[in-house]
Coordinates of C-alpha atoms in Angstrom, one line a residue:
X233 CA 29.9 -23.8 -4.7
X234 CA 29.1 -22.6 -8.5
X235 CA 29.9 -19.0 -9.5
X236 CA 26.6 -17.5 -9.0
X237 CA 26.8 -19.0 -5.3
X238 CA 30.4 -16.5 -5.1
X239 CA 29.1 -13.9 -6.9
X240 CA 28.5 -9.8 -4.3
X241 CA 24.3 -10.5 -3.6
X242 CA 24.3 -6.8 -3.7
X243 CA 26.0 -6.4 -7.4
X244 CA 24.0 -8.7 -8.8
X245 CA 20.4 -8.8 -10.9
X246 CA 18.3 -11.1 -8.7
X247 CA 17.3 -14.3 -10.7
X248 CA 14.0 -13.8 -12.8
X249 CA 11.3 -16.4 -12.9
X250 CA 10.7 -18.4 -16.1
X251 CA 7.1 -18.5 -14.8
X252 CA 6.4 -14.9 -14.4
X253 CA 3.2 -15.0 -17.1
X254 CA 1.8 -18.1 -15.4
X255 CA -0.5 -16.4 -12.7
X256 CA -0.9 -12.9 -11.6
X257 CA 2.0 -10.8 -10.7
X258 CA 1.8 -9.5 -6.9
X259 CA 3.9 -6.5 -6.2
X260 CA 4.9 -5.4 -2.3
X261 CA 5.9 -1.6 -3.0
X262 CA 7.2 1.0 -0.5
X263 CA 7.2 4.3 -0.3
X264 CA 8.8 7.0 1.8
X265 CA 10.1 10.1 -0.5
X266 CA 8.9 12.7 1.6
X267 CA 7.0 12.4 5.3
X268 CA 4.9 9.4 4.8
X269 CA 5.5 6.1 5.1
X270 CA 3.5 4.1 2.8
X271 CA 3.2 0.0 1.8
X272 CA 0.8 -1.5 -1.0
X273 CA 0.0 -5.0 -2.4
X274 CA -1.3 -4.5 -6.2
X275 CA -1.9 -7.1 -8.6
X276 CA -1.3 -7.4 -12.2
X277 CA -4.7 -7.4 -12.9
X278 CA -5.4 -4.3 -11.4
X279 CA -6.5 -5.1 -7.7
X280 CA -5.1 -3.4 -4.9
X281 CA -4.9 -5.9 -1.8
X282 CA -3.7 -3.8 0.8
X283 CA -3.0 0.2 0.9
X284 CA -1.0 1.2 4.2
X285 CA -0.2 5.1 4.7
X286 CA 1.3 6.3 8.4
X287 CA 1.5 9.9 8.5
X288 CA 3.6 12.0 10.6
X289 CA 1.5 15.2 10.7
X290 CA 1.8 15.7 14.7
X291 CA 5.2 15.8 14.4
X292 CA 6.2 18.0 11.6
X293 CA 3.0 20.9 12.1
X294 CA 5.0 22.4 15.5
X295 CA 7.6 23.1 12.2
X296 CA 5.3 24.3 9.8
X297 CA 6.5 21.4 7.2
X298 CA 8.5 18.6 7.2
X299 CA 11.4 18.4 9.3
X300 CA 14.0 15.7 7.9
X301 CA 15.5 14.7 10.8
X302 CA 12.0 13.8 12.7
X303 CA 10.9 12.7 9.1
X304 CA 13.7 10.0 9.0
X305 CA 13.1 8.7 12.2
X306 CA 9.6 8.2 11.7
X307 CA 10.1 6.0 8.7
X308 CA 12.4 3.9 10.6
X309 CA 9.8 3.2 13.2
X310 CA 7.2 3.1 11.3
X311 CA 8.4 1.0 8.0
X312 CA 8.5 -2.8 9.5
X313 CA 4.9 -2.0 10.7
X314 CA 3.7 -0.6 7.4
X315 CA 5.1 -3.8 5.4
X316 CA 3.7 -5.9 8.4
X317 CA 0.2 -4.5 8.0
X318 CA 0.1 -4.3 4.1
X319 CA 0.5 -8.6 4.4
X320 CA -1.9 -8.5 7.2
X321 CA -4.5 -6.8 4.7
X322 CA -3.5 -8.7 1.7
X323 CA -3.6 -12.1 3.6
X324 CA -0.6 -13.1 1.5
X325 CA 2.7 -14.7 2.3
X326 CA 5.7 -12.4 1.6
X327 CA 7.8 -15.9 0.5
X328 CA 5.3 -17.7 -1.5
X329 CA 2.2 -14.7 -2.7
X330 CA 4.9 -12.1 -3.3
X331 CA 6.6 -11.6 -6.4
X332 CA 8.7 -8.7 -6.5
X333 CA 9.1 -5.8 -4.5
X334 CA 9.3 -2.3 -6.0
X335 CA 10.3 1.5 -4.4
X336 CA 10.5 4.8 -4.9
X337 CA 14.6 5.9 -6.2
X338 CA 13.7 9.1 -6.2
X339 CA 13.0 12.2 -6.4
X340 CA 12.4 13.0 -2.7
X341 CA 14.3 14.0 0.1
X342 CA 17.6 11.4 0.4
X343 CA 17.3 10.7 4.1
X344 CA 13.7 9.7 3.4
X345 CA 14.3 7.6 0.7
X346 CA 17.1 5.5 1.9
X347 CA 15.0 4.2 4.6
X348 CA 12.1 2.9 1.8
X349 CA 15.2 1.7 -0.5
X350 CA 17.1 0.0 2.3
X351 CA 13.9 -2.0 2.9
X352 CA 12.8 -3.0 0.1
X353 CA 16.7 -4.2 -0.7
X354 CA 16.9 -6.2 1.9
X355 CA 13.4 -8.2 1.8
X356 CA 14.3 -8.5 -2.0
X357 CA 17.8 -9.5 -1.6
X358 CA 16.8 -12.1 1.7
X359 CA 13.5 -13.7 -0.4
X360 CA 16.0 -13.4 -3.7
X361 CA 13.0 -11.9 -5.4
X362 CA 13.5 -9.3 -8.6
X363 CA 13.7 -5.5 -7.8
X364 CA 12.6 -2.4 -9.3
X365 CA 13.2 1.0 -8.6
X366 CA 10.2 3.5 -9.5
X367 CA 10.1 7.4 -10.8
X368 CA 7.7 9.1 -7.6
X369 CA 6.3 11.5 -10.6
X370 CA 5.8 8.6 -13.1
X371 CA 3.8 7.1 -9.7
X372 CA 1.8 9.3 -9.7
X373 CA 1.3 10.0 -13.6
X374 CA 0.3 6.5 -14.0
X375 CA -2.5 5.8 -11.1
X376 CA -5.3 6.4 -12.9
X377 CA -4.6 3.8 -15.7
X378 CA -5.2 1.4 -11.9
X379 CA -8.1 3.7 -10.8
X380 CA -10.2 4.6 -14.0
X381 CA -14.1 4.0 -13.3
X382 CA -14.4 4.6 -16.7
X383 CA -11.9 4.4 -19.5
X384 CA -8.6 4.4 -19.0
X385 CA -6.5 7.5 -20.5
X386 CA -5.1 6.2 -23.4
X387 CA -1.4 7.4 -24.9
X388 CA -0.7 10.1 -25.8
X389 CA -2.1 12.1 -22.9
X390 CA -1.7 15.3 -21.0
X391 CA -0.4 14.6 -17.4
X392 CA -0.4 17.6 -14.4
X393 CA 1.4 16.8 -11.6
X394 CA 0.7 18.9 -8.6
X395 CA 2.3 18.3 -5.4
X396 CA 4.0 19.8 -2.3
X397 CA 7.6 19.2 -4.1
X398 CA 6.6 19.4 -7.7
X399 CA 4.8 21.4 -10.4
X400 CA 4.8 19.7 -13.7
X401 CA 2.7 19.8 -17.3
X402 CA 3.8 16.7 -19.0
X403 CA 2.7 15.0 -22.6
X404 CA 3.3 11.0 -22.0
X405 CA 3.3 9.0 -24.7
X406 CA 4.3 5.7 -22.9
X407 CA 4.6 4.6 -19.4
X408 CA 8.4 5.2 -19.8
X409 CA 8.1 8.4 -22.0
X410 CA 7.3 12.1 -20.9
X411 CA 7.8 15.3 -22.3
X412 CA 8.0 18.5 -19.9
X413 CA 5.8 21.1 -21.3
X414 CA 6.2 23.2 -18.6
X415 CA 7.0 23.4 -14.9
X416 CA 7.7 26.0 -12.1
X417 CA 10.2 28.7 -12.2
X418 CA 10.2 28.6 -8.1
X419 CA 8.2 26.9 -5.8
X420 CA 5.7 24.0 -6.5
X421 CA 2.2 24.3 -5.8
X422 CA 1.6 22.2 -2.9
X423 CA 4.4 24.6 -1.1
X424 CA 2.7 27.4 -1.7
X425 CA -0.6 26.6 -0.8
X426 CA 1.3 25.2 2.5
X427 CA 2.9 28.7 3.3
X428 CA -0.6 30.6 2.8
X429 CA -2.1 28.0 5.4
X430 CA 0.7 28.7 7.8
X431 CA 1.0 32.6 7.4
X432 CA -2.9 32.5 7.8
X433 CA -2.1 30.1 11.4
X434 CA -4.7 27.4 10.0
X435 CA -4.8 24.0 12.2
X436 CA -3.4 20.9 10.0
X437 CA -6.4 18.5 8.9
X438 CA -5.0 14.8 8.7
X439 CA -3.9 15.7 4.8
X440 CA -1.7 18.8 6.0
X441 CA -1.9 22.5 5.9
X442 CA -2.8 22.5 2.4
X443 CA -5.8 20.8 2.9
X444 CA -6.5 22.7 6.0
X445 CA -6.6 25.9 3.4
X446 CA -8.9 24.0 1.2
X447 CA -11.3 23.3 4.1
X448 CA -11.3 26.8 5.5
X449 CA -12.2 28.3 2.2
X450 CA -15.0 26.2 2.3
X451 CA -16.5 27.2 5.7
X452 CA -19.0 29.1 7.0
X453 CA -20.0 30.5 3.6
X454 CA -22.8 32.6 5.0
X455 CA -20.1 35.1 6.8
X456 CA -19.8 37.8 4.8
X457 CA -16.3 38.6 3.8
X458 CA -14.4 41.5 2.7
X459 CA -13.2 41.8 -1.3
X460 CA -9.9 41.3 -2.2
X461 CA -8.0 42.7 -5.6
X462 CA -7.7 39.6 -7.9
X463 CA -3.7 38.2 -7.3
X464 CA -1.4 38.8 -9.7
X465 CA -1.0 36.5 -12.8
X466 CA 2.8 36.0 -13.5
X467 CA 4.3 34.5 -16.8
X468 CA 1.0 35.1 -18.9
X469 CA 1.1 33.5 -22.2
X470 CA 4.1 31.2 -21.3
X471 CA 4.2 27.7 -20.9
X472 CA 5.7 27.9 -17.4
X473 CA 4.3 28.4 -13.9
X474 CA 5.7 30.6 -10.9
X475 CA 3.9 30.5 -7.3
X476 CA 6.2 32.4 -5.0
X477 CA 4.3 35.5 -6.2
X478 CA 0.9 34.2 -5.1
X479 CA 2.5 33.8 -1.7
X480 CA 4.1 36.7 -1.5
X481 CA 1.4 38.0 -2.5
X482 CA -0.9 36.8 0.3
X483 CA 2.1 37.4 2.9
X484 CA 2.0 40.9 2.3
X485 CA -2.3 40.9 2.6
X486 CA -2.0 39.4 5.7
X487 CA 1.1 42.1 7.0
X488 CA -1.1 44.9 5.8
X489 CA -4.0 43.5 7.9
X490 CA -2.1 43.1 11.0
X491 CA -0.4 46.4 11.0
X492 CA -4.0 48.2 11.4
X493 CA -5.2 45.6 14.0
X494 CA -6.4 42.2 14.7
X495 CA -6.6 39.8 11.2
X496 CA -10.5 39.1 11.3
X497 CA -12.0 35.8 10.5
X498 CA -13.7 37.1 7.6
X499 CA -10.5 38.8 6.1
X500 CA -8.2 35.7 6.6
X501 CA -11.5 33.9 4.5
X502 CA -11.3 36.5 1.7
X503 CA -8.0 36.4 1.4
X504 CA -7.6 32.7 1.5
X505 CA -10.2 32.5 -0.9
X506 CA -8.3 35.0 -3.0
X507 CA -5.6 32.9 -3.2
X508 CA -6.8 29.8 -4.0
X509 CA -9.0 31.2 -7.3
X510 CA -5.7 33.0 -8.9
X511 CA -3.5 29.6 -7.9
X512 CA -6.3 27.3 -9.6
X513 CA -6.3 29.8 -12.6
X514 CA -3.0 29.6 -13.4
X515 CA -3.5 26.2 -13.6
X516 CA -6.2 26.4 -15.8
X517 CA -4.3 29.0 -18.4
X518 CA -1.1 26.4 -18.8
X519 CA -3.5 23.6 -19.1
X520 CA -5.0 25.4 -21.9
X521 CA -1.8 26.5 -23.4
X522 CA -0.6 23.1 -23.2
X523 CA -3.4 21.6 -24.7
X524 CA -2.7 24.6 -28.0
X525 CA 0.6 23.4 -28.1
X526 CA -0.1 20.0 -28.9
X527 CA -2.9 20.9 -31.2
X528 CA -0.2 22.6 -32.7
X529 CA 1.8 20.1 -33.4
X530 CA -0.7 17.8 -34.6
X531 CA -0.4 15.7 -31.1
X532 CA -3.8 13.8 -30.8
X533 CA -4.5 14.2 -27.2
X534 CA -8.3 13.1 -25.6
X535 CA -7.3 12.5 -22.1
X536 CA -6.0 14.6 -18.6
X537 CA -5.0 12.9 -15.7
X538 CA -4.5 15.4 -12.8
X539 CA -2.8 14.1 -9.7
X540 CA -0.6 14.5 -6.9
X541 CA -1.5 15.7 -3.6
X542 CA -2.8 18.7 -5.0
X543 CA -5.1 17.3 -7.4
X544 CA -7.7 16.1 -4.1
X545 CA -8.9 19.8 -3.8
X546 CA -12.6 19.2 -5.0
X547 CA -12.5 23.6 -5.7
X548 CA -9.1 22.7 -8.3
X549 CA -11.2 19.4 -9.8
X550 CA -14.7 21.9 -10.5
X551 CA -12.4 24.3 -12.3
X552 CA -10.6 22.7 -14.3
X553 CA -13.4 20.5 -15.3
X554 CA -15.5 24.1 -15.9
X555 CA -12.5 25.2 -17.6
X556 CA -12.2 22.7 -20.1
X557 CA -16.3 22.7 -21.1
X558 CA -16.2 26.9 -21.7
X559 CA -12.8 26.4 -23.7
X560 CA -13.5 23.9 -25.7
X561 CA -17.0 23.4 -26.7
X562 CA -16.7 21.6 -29.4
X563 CA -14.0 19.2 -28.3
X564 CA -14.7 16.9 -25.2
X565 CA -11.9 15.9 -23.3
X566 CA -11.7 12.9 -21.0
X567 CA -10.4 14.5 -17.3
X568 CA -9.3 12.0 -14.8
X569 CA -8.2 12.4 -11.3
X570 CA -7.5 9.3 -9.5
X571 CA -9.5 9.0 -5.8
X572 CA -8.6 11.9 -3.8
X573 CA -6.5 8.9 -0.9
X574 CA -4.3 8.0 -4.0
X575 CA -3.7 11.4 -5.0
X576 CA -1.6 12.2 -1.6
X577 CA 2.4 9.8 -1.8
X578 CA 0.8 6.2 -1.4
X579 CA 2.7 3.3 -2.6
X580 CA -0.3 1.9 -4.7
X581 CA 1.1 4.1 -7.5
X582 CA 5.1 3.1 -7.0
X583 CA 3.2 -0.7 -7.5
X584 CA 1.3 0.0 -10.4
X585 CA 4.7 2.1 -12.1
X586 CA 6.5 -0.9 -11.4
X587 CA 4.4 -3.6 -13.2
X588 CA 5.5 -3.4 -16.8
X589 CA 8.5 -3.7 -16.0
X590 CA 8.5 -6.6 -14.1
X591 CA 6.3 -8.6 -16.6
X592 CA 9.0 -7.6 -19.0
X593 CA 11.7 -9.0 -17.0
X594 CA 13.2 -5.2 -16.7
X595 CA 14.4 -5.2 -13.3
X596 CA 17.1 -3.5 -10.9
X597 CA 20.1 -4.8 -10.1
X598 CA 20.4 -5.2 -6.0
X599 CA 22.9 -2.1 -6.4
X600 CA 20.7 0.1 -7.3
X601 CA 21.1 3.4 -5.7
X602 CA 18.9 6.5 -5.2
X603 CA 18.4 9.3 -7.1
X604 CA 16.6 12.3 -5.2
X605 CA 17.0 14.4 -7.9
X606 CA 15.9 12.7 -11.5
X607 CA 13.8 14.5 -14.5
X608 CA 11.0 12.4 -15.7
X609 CA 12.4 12.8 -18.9
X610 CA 15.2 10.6 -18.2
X611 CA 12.9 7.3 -18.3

């Protein structure tokens, strides 16, 4: 038996193929940071062959969010059948189509995670096929170099990253390099937006309770509703957001309401509509401010890719987009938001964020271990 026969399969690189230029590269990704469990075939040449997302929405609404527990156990039942279905999609053969396998590490909730890694260590390690453990923000950051209809953003560009468990204004000037120029002081977006639905006892659509506050806003428009104060605007002028106050803010509405009587229809409207204008306008102020900041600094920046599950709201893409023409007339900017079903965790984008690295040879060891909490930065 030689040495690399003896050597632990689990402390080991996994053996990279001399080949690896010779056709296109086909990456199986998984992903399961948070309460869906998702598997994708993607291509080096930017097809996706298969795009499998299970959601666990009927079990975690009773909670008002995720519940880790239920979360967990879901992935466990759910992942074999997720992998299963990607190949059935694809029509490939995991031992002879596939040619590496990539996951989310982190950041995302650990139980979660360790049922995605766990998975995609063991088909790796049992096909002896090369690893690579993926960034969940840098997934998303990167999509819409896969999904551009048009041109792709080029580097350097501005990258917003809105989701349920993160709020972040980045500057990436590689697919390995990102600045933070701002992120939140409290709660991310995506929570927020999920507390208002819940306070406001809005049914879950099949993206969650933030999209259920999306789609009630845009109801019925003919009822006429009552007018609410503009919310509060915290941290003016500084390149930082904060949304517990918008929350609070709505929480104490809604309290108000209910101690003089029934919450109407048309008030929960008004003040859900409230909400969503101040939350989607301090977006658009640290966009801007951003944006000054690298002006300032001489930073050449053309393009904005908006994504996470946040970025789907078709009211949050108008703004910005009217945002950007009254700001800057005279400077046209290149907004991109990848298709609202690849904005929401998918494991399309943990494929795509793995490719360079694995037509660079720069893969994981089979050791690799998670890392729920992990700054972009530290790419």
């Amino acid at each position: 038996m030689t040495h690399w026969l003896r050597a632990p399969l689990l402390c080991r690189k996994p053996r990279v193929s001399h080949f690896v230029y010779a056709r296109h590269f086909n990456v199986l990704a998984i992903e399961s940071s948070a309460d869906d469990t998702c598997a994708a075939i993607v291509d080096s040449a930017k097809k996706i062959h298969a795009n499998v997302v299970i959601k666990q929405h009927n079990i975690h609404e009773e909670y008002g969010g995720i519940y880790p527990m239920s979360a967990i156990g879901c992935h466990q039942q759910n992942m074999p059948y997720a992998i299963r279905q990607a190949l059935a999609q694809s029509g490939m053969n995991i031992v002879h189509d596939i040619d590496g396998i990539a996951f989310t590490r982190g950041p995302g909730m650990p139980g979660c995670l360790s049922v995605g890694m766990n998975a995609a260590k063991s088909l790796a390690s049992a096909l002896d096929k090369p690893l690579v453990g993926v960034h969940h923000m840098q997934g998303h950051a990167l999509i819409s170099i896969l999904t551009a209809d048009r041109e792709e953003p080029k580097y350097p560009f501005i990258s917003l990253l809105i989701s349920g468990g993160h709020t972040l204004l980045l500057l990436a000037t590689s697919a390995n390099s990102f600045q933070t120029l701002a992120t939140t002081r409290d709660e991310s977006i995506g929570r927020s937006f999920d507390k208002v639905s819940k306070l406001l006892e809005l049914k879950w659509t099949d993206l969650g309770p933030g999209d259920a506050l999306e789609k009630f806003c845009e109801e019925a428009p003919e009822i006429k509703c009552p007018i609410i104060p503009p919310f509060p605007s915290p941290l003016v002028g500084q390149l930082a957001f904060s949304f517990s106050a918008f929350h609070s803010h709505a929480k104490a509405l809604i309290s108000e309401q209910k101690q003089h009587g029934d919450l109407q229809l048309s008030t929960k409207k008004a003040i859900a509509r409230a909400f969503q204008t101040g939350v989607v306008a301090h977006l658009e102020e640290k966009l801007i401010l951003g944006l000054a900041w690298c002006k300032e600094r001489n930073i050449s920046v053309r393009d904005i890719v908006v994504s996470g599950g946040v970025a789907s709201n078709m009211f949050l893409r108008r703004r910005l987009q009217g945002c950007l023409i009254e700001c800057y007339r005279d400077v046209t900017y290149n907004l991109v938001f990848p298709p609202p079903d690849l904005c929401t965790d998918n494991a399309v984008m943990i494929a795509w964020a793995s490719m360079h690295r694995f037509l660079t040879n720069d893969t994981d060891p089979y050791s690799i271990e998670l890392r729920p909490k992990w700054n972009i930065e530290e790419l």
